[in-house]
PDB file of C-alpha atoms and ligand atoms in Angstrom:
ATOM      1  CA  MET O   1      15.571  -1.562  28.512  1.00 88.00           C
ATOM      2  CA  SER O   2      12.030   0.965  28.579  1.00 89.00           C
ATOM      3  CA  ASP O   3       9.167  -0.564  29.349  1.00 90.00           C
ATOM      4  CA  LEU O   4       6.083   0.170  27.411  1.00 91.00           C
ATOM      5  CA  SER O   5       4.011  -2.467  28.885  1.00 88.00           C
ATOM      6  CA  ASP O   6       1.670  -0.191  30.494  1.00 88.00           C
ATOM      7  CA  ILE O   7       0.431   1.639  27.355  1.00 89.00           C
ATOM      8  CA  ARG O   8      -2.606  -0.548  25.880  1.00 86.00           C
ATOM      9  CA  ARG O   9      -6.198   0.583  25.475  1.00 84.00           C
ATOM     10  CA  GLU O  10      -9.837  -1.160  25.687  1.00 86.00           C
ATOM     11  CA  TYR O  11     -10.639  -1.524  21.712  1.00 83.00           C
ATOM     12  CA  THR O  12     -14.832  -0.269  22.117  1.00 83.00           C
ATOM     13  CA  GLN O  13     -15.344   1.229  18.175  1.00 83.00           C
ATOM     14  CA  GLY O  14     -17.589  -2.116  17.298  1.00 81.00           C
ATOM     15  CA  GLY O  15     -17.756  -5.364  16.581  1.00 90.00           C
ATOM     16  CA  LEU O  16     -17.681  -7.471  12.572  1.00 93.00           C
ATOM     17  CA  ARG O  17     -19.834 -10.321  12.695  1.00 94.00           C
ATOM     18  CA  ARG O  18     -19.740 -12.887  10.076  1.00 94.00           C
ATOM     19  CA  GLY O  19     -23.531 -11.470   8.729  1.00 93.00           C
ATOM     20  CA  ASP O  20     -22.197  -7.573   7.899  1.00 90.00           C
ATOM     21  CA  LEU O  21     -19.616  -9.471   5.401  1.00 97.00           C
ATOM     22  CA  PRO O  22     -20.083  -8.927   1.619  1.00 97.00           C
ATOM     23  CA  VAL O  23     -19.277 -11.991  -0.353  1.00 97.00           C
ATOM     24  CA  ASN O  24     -16.674  -9.733  -2.573  1.00 97.00           C
ATOM     25  CA  PRO O  25     -13.812  -8.727  -0.017  1.00 98.00           C
ATOM     26  CA  MET O  26     -13.229  -5.308  -2.646  1.00 98.00           C
ATOM     27  CA  ASP O  27     -16.364  -4.067  -1.448  1.00 98.00           C
ATOM     28  CA  LEU O  28     -15.599  -4.392   2.689  1.00 98.00           C
ATOM     29  CA  PHE O  29     -12.230  -2.377   1.567  1.00 98.00           C
ATOM     30  CA  GLU O  30     -14.090   0.244   0.100  1.00 98.00           C
ATOM     31  CA  LYS O  31     -16.510   1.124   2.783  1.00 97.00           C
ATOM     32  CA  TRP O  32     -13.713   0.994   4.819  1.00 97.00           C
ATOM     33  CA  LEU O  33     -11.074   3.247   2.933  1.00 98.00           C
ATOM     34  CA  GLN O  34     -14.244   5.498   3.006  1.00 97.00           C
ATOM     35  CA  GLN O  35     -14.171   5.776   6.613  1.00 96.00           C
ATOM     36  CA  ALA O  36     -11.084   5.393   6.906  1.00 97.00           C
ATOM     37  CA  LYS O  37     -11.071   8.890   4.560  1.00 97.00           C
ATOM     38  CA  ASP O  38     -14.273  10.343   6.637  1.00 96.00           C
ATOM     39  CA  ALA O  39     -12.296  10.261   9.788  1.00 96.00           C
ATOM     40  CA  GLN O  40     -10.003  12.384   8.099  1.00 96.00           C
ATOM     41  CA  LEU O  41      -7.261  10.088   8.959  1.00 96.00           C
ATOM     42  CA  THR O  42      -3.571  11.064   8.590  1.00 96.00           C
ATOM     43  CA  ASP O  43      -2.795   9.529   4.562  1.00 97.00           C
ATOM     44  CA  PRO O  44      -5.580   6.773   4.999  1.00 98.00           C
ATOM     45  CA  THR O  45      -4.171   5.468   1.691  1.00 98.00           C
ATOM     46  CA  ALA O  46      -0.842   4.417   3.198  1.00 98.00           C
ATOM     47  CA  MET O  47      -0.367   1.165   3.220  1.00 98.00           C
ATOM     48  CA  CYS O  48       2.951  -0.888   4.325  1.00 98.00           C
ATOM     49  CA  VAL O  49       4.375  -3.025   1.285  1.00 98.00           C
ATOM     50  CA  ALA O  50       6.582  -6.161   2.438  1.00 98.00           C
ATOM     51  CA  THR O  51       8.958  -7.899  -0.069  1.00 98.00           C
ATOM     52  CA  VAL O  52      11.686 -10.260   0.768  1.00 98.00           C
ATOM     53  CA  ASP O  53      14.826 -10.618  -0.861  1.00 96.00           C
ATOM     54  CA  GLU O  54      16.794 -13.756  -2.213  1.00 95.00           C
ATOM     55  CA  GLN O  55      17.787 -14.250   1.572  1.00 96.00           C
ATOM     56  CA  GLY O  56      14.641 -14.428   2.315  1.00 94.00           C
ATOM     57  CA  GLN O  57      14.903 -11.052   4.379  1.00 97.00           C
ATOM     58  CA  PRO O  58      11.648  -9.054   4.610  1.00 97.00           C
ATOM     59  CA  PHE O  59      11.386  -5.533   4.241  1.00 98.00           C
ATOM     60  CA  GLN O  60       8.780  -3.030   4.343  1.00 98.00           C
ATOM     61  CA  ARG O  61       8.089   0.425   3.787  1.00 98.00           C
ATOM     62  CA  ILE O  62       4.940   2.880   3.153  1.00 98.00           C
ATOM     63  CA  VAL O  63       3.905   3.686  -0.008  1.00 98.00           C
ATOM     64  CA  LEU O  64       0.029   4.762  -1.356  1.00 98.00           C
ATOM     65  CA  LEU O  65      -2.855   3.154  -2.563  1.00 98.00           C
ATOM     66  CA  LYS O  66      -4.040   5.064  -5.611  1.00 98.00           C
ATOM     67  CA  ARG O  67      -6.157   2.670  -7.438  1.00 97.00           C
ATOM     68  CA  PHE O  68      -8.269  -0.455  -6.137  1.00 98.00           C
ATOM     69  CA  ASP O  69     -10.717  -2.936  -8.424  1.00 97.00           C
ATOM     70  CA  ASP O  70     -11.309  -6.295  -8.316  1.00 96.00           C
ATOM     71  CA  ASN O  71      -8.605  -7.121  -9.809  1.00 97.00           C
ATOM     72  CA  GLY O  72      -6.195  -5.828  -6.662  1.00 98.00           C
ATOM     73  CA  PHE O  73      -4.502  -3.098  -5.164  1.00 98.00           C
ATOM     74  CA  VAL O  74      -2.343  -0.577  -7.539  1.00 98.00           C
ATOM     75  CA  PHE O  75       1.051   1.384  -6.547  1.00 98.00           C
ATOM     76  CA  PHE O  76       3.243   3.526  -8.084  1.00 98.00           C
ATOM     77  CA  THR O  77       7.543   3.362  -7.470  1.00 98.00           C
ATOM     78  CA  ASN O  78      10.563   3.449  -9.362  1.00 97.00           C
ATOM     79  CA  LEU O  79      11.506  -0.034 -11.004  1.00 97.00           C
ATOM     80  CA  GLU O  80      14.990   0.238  -9.989  1.00 96.00           C
ATOM     81  CA  SER O  81      14.680   0.906  -5.959  1.00 97.00           C
ATOM     82  CA  ARG O  82      15.120  -1.858  -3.469  1.00 98.00           C
ATOM     83  CA  LYS O  83      11.192  -3.120  -3.712  1.00 98.00           C
ATOM     84  CA  ALA O  84      10.797  -3.364  -7.289  1.00 98.00           C
ATOM     85  CA  LYS O  85      14.325  -5.329  -7.507  1.00 98.00           C
ATOM     86  CA  GLN O  86      12.925  -8.122  -5.095  1.00 98.00           C
ATOM     87  CA  ILE O  87       9.522  -8.014  -6.642  1.00 98.00           C
ATOM     88  CA  GLY O  88      11.827  -9.041  -9.684  1.00 97.00           C
ATOM     89  CA  VAL O  89      13.024 -12.053  -7.779  1.00 96.00           C
ATOM     90  CA  ASN O  90       9.709 -12.798  -6.443  1.00 97.00           C
ATOM     91  CA  SER O  91       6.826 -11.214  -6.725  1.00 98.00           C
ATOM     92  CA  LYS O  92       5.235 -12.599  -3.428  1.00 98.00           C
ATOM     93  CA  ILE O  93       4.088  -9.303  -1.665  1.00 98.00           C
ATOM     94  CA  SER O  94       2.251  -7.980   1.182  1.00 98.00           C
ATOM     95  CA  LEU O  95      -0.031  -4.867   1.976  1.00 99.00           C
ATOM     96  CA  LEU O  96      -0.929  -3.692   5.143  1.00 98.00           C
ATOM     97  CA  PHE O  97      -3.612  -0.725   5.662  1.00 98.00           C
ATOM     98  CA  PRO O  98      -2.695   0.409   9.523  1.00 97.00           C
ATOM     99  CA  TRP O  99      -6.242   2.264  10.263  1.00 97.00           C
ATOM    100  CA  HIS O 100      -5.187   1.373  14.486  1.00 94.00           C
ATOM    101  CA  SER O 101      -7.384   4.853  15.654  1.00 93.00           C
ATOM    102  CA  LEU O 102     -10.632   3.171  13.864  1.00 94.00           C
ATOM    103  CA  GLU O 103      -9.608   0.211  15.767  1.00 94.00           C
ATOM    104  CA  ARG O 104      -8.730  -2.131  12.630  1.00 96.00           C
ATOM    105  CA  GLN O 105      -6.194  -3.303   9.823  1.00 98.00           C
ATOM    106  CA  VAL O 106      -6.222  -5.341   6.994  1.00 98.00           C
ATOM    107  CA  ALA O 107      -3.810  -7.267   5.466  1.00 98.00           C
ATOM    108  CA  VAL O 108      -3.403  -8.445   2.000  1.00 98.00           C
ATOM    109  CA  THR O 109      -1.369 -11.142   0.665  1.00 98.00           C
ATOM    110  CA  GLY O 110      -0.826 -11.789  -3.276  1.00 98.00           C
ATOM    111  CA  GLU O 111       1.211 -11.071  -6.346  1.00 98.00           C
ATOM    112  CA  ALA O 112       2.993  -8.108  -7.894  1.00 98.00           C
ATOM    113  CA  GLU O 113       2.623  -7.675 -11.330  1.00 98.00           C
ATOM    114  CA  PRO O 114       4.204  -5.059 -12.979  1.00 98.00           C
ATOM    115  CA  LEU O 115       1.348  -2.589 -14.877  1.00 98.00           C
ATOM    116  CA  SER O 116       1.389  -1.771 -18.987  1.00 97.00           C
ATOM    117  CA  MET O 117       3.211   1.183 -19.716  1.00 96.00           C
ATOM    118  CA  LEU O 118       0.062   2.824 -20.990  1.00 96.00           C
ATOM    119  CA  ASP O 119      -1.212   2.440 -17.099  1.00 96.00           C
ATOM    120  CA  VAL O 120       2.133   3.934 -15.613  1.00 98.00           C
ATOM    121  CA  ALA O 121       2.042   6.889 -18.142  1.00 97.00           C
ATOM    122  CA  LYS O 122      -1.925   7.761 -17.872  1.00 97.00           C
ATOM    123  CA  TYR O 123      -0.879   8.047 -13.906  1.00 97.00           C
ATOM    124  CA  PHE O 124       2.263   9.887 -14.296  1.00 97.00           C
ATOM    125  CA  MET O 125       0.869  12.486 -16.473  1.00 96.00           C
ATOM    126  CA  SER O 126      -1.629  13.188 -14.117  1.00 96.00           C
ATOM    127  CA  ARG O 127       0.411  14.309 -11.660  1.00 95.00           C
ATOM    128  CA  PRO O 128       1.641  17.596 -10.449  1.00 95.00           C
ATOM    129  CA  LYS O 129       4.932  18.880 -12.642  1.00 96.00           C
ATOM    130  CA  ASP O 130       6.959  19.292  -9.589  1.00 95.00           C
ATOM    131  CA  SER O 131       6.193  15.203  -8.851  1.00 95.00           C
ATOM    132  CA  GLN O 132       7.023  14.441 -11.854  1.00 96.00           C
ATOM    133  CA  ILE O 133      10.606  16.213 -12.391  1.00 96.00           C
ATOM    134  CA  ALA O 134      11.360  14.668  -8.774  1.00 94.00           C
ATOM    135  CA  ALA O 135      10.529  11.099 -10.205  1.00 94.00           C
ATOM    136  CA  TRP O 136      13.835  11.898 -12.640  1.00 95.00           C
ATOM    137  CA  VAL O 137      15.659  13.400  -9.795  1.00 93.00           C
ATOM    138  CA  SER O 138      15.526  10.212  -7.735  1.00 89.00           C
ATOM    139  CA  LYS O 139      17.607   7.296  -8.480  1.00 91.00           C
ATOM    140  CA  GLN O 140      15.605   5.680  -5.717  1.00 93.00           C
ATOM    141  CA  SER O 141      17.206   3.659  -2.768  1.00 92.00           C
ATOM    142  CA  SER O 142      20.812   4.521  -4.233  1.00 93.00           C
ATOM    143  CA  LYS O 143      23.461   5.607  -2.121  1.00 93.00           C
ATOM    144  CA  ILE O 144      24.231   9.421  -2.257  1.00 91.00           C
ATOM    145  CA  SER O 145      26.655  12.082  -1.144  1.00 89.00           C
ATOM    146  CA  ALA O 146      24.535  14.902   0.445  1.00 91.00           C
ATOM    147  CA  ARG O 147      20.673  16.429  -0.149  1.00 94.00           C
ATOM    148  CA  GLN O 148      22.937  19.316  -2.723  1.00 93.00           C
ATOM    149  CA  ALA O 149      23.182  16.943  -5.102  1.00 90.00           C
ATOM    150  CA  LEU O 150      19.300  15.619  -5.137  1.00 91.00           C
ATOM    151  CA  GLU O 151      18.254  19.809  -5.086  1.00 94.00           C
ATOM    152  CA  GLY O 152      20.741  20.557  -7.806  1.00 93.00           C
ATOM    153  CA  LYS O 153      19.893  17.888 -10.029  1.00 92.00           C
ATOM    154  CA  PHE O 154      15.883  19.015  -9.282  1.00 94.00           C
ATOM    155  CA  ALA O 155      17.005  22.905 -10.572  1.00 95.00           C
ATOM    156  CA  GLU O 156      18.499  21.098 -13.500  1.00 94.00           C
ATOM    157  CA  MET O 157      15.910  18.993 -14.589  1.00 93.00           C
ATOM    158  CA  LYS O 158      13.208  21.583 -13.443  1.00 93.00           C
ATOM    159  CA  ALA O 159      14.937  24.220 -16.416  1.00 94.00           C
ATOM    160  CA  LYS O 160      14.989  21.433 -18.764  1.00 94.00           C
ATOM    161  CA  TYR O 161      11.375  21.249 -18.894  1.00 94.00           C
ATOM    162  CA  ALA O 162      10.208  24.687 -17.606  1.00 92.00           C
ATOM    163  CA  GLN O 163       8.106  24.708 -21.269  1.00 93.00           C
ATOM    164  CA  GLY O 164       6.209  21.251 -22.321  1.00 90.00           C
ATOM    165  CA  GLU O 165       5.579  17.849 -20.744  1.00 94.00           C
ATOM    166  CA  VAL O 166       7.490  16.001 -18.893  1.00 96.00           C
ATOM    167  CA  PRO O 167       8.457  12.426 -20.558  1.00 96.00           C
ATOM    168  CA  LEU O 168       8.056   9.359 -18.559  1.00 97.00           C
ATOM    169  CA  PRO O 169      11.251   7.852 -17.113  1.00 97.00           C
ATOM    170  CA  LYS O 170      11.760   4.562 -18.430  1.00 96.00           C
ATOM    171  CA  PHE O 171      12.463   3.347 -14.869  1.00 97.00           C
ATOM    172  CA  TRP O 172       9.176   4.349 -13.238  1.00 97.00           C
ATOM    173  CA  GLY O 173       6.267   2.242 -13.246  1.00 97.00           C
ATOM    174  CA  GLY O 174       3.602   0.488 -11.011  1.00 98.00           C
ATOM    175  CA  TYR O 175       2.536  -2.473  -9.551  1.00 98.00           C
ATOM    176  CA  LEU O 176      -1.006  -4.533  -9.309  1.00 98.00           C
ATOM    177  CA  VAL O 177      -1.195  -6.507  -6.608  1.00 98.00           C
ATOM    178  CA  ARG O 178      -3.596  -9.770  -7.258  1.00 98.00           C
ATOM    179  CA  PRO O 179      -4.891 -10.692  -3.679  1.00 98.00           C
ATOM    180  CA  ASN O 180      -4.881 -13.989  -2.435  1.00 98.00           C
ATOM    181  CA  SER O 181      -5.727 -13.619   0.874  1.00 98.00           C
ATOM    182  CA  ILE O 182      -7.564 -10.139   2.418  1.00 98.00           C
ATOM    183  CA  GLU O 183      -7.906 -10.187   6.240  1.00 98.00           C
ATOM    184  CA  PHE O 184     -10.373  -7.557   8.061  1.00 98.00           C
ATOM    185  CA  TRP O 185      -9.340  -7.114  11.620  1.00 97.00           C
ATOM    186  CA  GLN O 186     -11.330  -5.225  14.259  1.00 95.00           C
ATOM    187  CA  GLY O 187     -10.739  -4.644  17.575  1.00 93.00           C
ATOM    188  CA  GLY O 188     -13.568  -5.810  20.051  1.00 89.00           C
ATOM    189  CA  GLU O 189     -13.786  -5.462  23.692  1.00 87.00           C
ATOM    190  CA  HIS O 190     -11.687  -7.457  26.478  1.00 87.00           C
ATOM    191  CA  ARG O 191      -9.074  -8.145  23.750  1.00 87.00           C
ATOM    192  CA  LEU O 192     -11.820 -10.320  21.454  1.00 89.00           C
ATOM    193  CA  HIS O 193     -10.968  -8.661  18.200  1.00 93.00           C
ATOM    194  CA  ASP O 194     -12.920  -9.818  15.246  1.00 95.00           C
ATOM    195  CA  ARG O 195     -11.326 -11.452  12.245  1.00 97.00           C
ATOM    196  CA  PHE O 196     -12.501 -12.398   9.643  1.00 98.00           C
ATOM    197  CA  MET O 197     -10.217 -14.207   6.216  1.00 98.00           C
ATOM    198  CA  TYR O 198     -11.230 -14.141   2.842  1.00 98.00           C
ATOM    199  CA  SER O 199      -9.136 -16.505   1.084  1.00 98.00           C
ATOM    200  CA  LYS O 200      -9.370 -17.028  -2.769  1.00 98.00           C
ATOM    201  CA  THR O 201     -10.801 -20.039  -4.428  1.00 96.00           C
ATOM    202  CA  ASP O 202     -10.959 -20.673  -8.383  1.00 92.00           C
ATOM    203  CA  SER O 203     -14.077 -19.066  -8.618  1.00 89.00           C
ATOM    204  CA  ASP O 204     -15.053 -16.996  -5.344  1.00 95.00           C
ATOM    205  CA  TRP O 205     -13.740 -16.069  -2.042  1.00 98.00           C
ATOM    206  CA  GLN O 206     -13.816 -18.402   1.575  1.00 98.00           C
ATOM    207  CA  ILE O 207     -14.554 -16.451   4.617  1.00 98.00           C
ATOM    208  CA  ASP O 208     -12.976 -18.054   7.672  1.00 98.00           C
ATOM    209  CA  ARG O 209     -13.138 -16.517  10.796  1.00 97.00           C
ATOM    210  CA  LEU O 210     -10.070 -16.074  13.018  1.00 97.00           C
ATOM    211  CA  ALA O 211      -9.347 -16.064  17.126  1.00 96.00           C
ATOM    212  CA  PRO O 212      -7.900 -13.457  17.766  1.00 95.00           C
TER     213      PRO O 212
HETATM  214  C1  FMN L   1       3.438   8.337   3.529  1.00 88.68           C
HETATM  215  C2  FMN L   1       4.302   7.805   2.538  1.00 88.68           C
HETATM  216  C3  FMN L   1       4.116   7.614   1.177  1.00 88.68           C
HETATM  217  C4  FMN L   1       4.767   6.858   0.046  1.00 88.68           C
HETATM  218  N1  FMN L   1       4.139   6.409  -0.813  1.00 88.68           N
HETATM  219  C5  FMN L   1       5.659   5.992  -1.554  1.00 88.68           C
HETATM  220  C6  FMN L   1       5.009   5.677  -2.932  1.00 88.68           C
HETATM  221  O1  FMN L   1       3.675   6.230  -3.264  1.00 88.68           O
HETATM  222  N2  FMN L   1       5.664   5.532  -3.941  1.00 88.68           N
HETATM  223  C7  FMN L   1       6.944   5.074  -3.767  1.00 88.68           C
HETATM  224  O2  FMN L   1       7.435   4.958  -4.097  1.00 88.68           O
HETATM  225  N3  FMN L   1       7.590   5.374  -2.278  1.00 88.68           N
HETATM  226  C8  FMN L   1       6.910   5.934  -1.188  1.00 88.68           C
HETATM  227  N4  FMN L   1       7.367   6.519  -0.092  1.00 88.68           N
HETATM  228  C9  FMN L   1       8.203   6.488   0.574  1.00 88.68           C
HETATM  229  C10 FMN L   1       8.497   5.041   0.576  1.00 88.68           C
HETATM  230  O3  FMN L   1       7.913   4.333   2.004  1.00 88.68           O
HETATM  231  C11 FMN L   1      10.537   4.474   0.503  1.00 88.68           C
HETATM  232  O4  FMN L   1      11.142   5.289   1.437  1.00 88.68           O
HETATM  233  C12 FMN L   1      10.962   4.449  -1.205  1.00 88.68           C
HETATM  234  O5  FMN L   1       9.652   3.517  -1.761  1.00 88.68           O
HETATM  235  C13 FMN L   1      11.887   3.142  -0.966  1.00 88.68           C
HETATM  236  O6  FMN L   1      11.400   2.039  -0.886  1.00 88.68           O
HETATM  237  P1  FMN L   1      12.679   0.947  -1.519  1.00 88.68           P
HETATM  238  O7  FMN L   1      13.766   1.379  -0.683  1.00 88.68           O
HETATM  239  O8  FMN L   1      12.462  -0.465  -0.227  1.00 88.68           O
HETATM  240  O9  FMN L   1      12.216   0.695  -2.465  1.00 88.68           O
HETATM  241  C14 FMN L   1       6.018   6.959   0.943  1.00 88.68           C
HETATM  242  C15 FMN L   1       6.541   6.947   2.142  1.00 88.68           C
HETATM  243  C16 FMN L   1       5.639   7.731   3.011  1.00 88.68           C
HETATM  244  C17 FMN L   1       6.262   7.449   4.335  1.00 88.68           C
END
């Protein structure tokens, strides 16, 4: 077995204090995301999305965050994919932003809710044409025989939509993740990390410090 036990480092970039926390966790999320962008992290909007299947088996994959506001976090995907099928059975979902080069992570739990067709169409129209065509080409998460099949389909669709707009596929959509908890983790010296958990109450957010 490979031994990786000596790969470790101290976390020294700074702490998170209760007095610095805004009432609304989305304000802190916005600030941290901006700092991740400013630090030029690769894919600062990439988040790990966890869903579970009917047997309770979790599965995670990376998806790009495309919008957020006080209602929650939005991503787009194929509505016939594994994740969409799992969300159809169990809408409970978890997101994780792994900003570890900033010694941070943000973990969200919540419920995924399909976006309206209008919201999806608006975003779809804003995508580059090749991405729109790629959405038509890939039956996401299905088994395929070879890459050539994908490339052939791509060329076919590209020719088909050479002129005019690419229509929104019926099987393409997005989700709003309405959070019920958001945890902010900031690495600290001597493994004394700072963790604050915002939990949604009827009208507000409760804030608790968690042990590292
Ligand atoms: C950096 C990165 C960004 C990605 N962004 C998306 C995305 O926004 N939407 C999406 O459906 N898949 C995205 N993917 C692909 C997913 O990780 C995944 O392979 C795909 O959605 C199928 O997942 P599923 O079979 O669990 O449904 C991305 C992958 C990476 C590595």
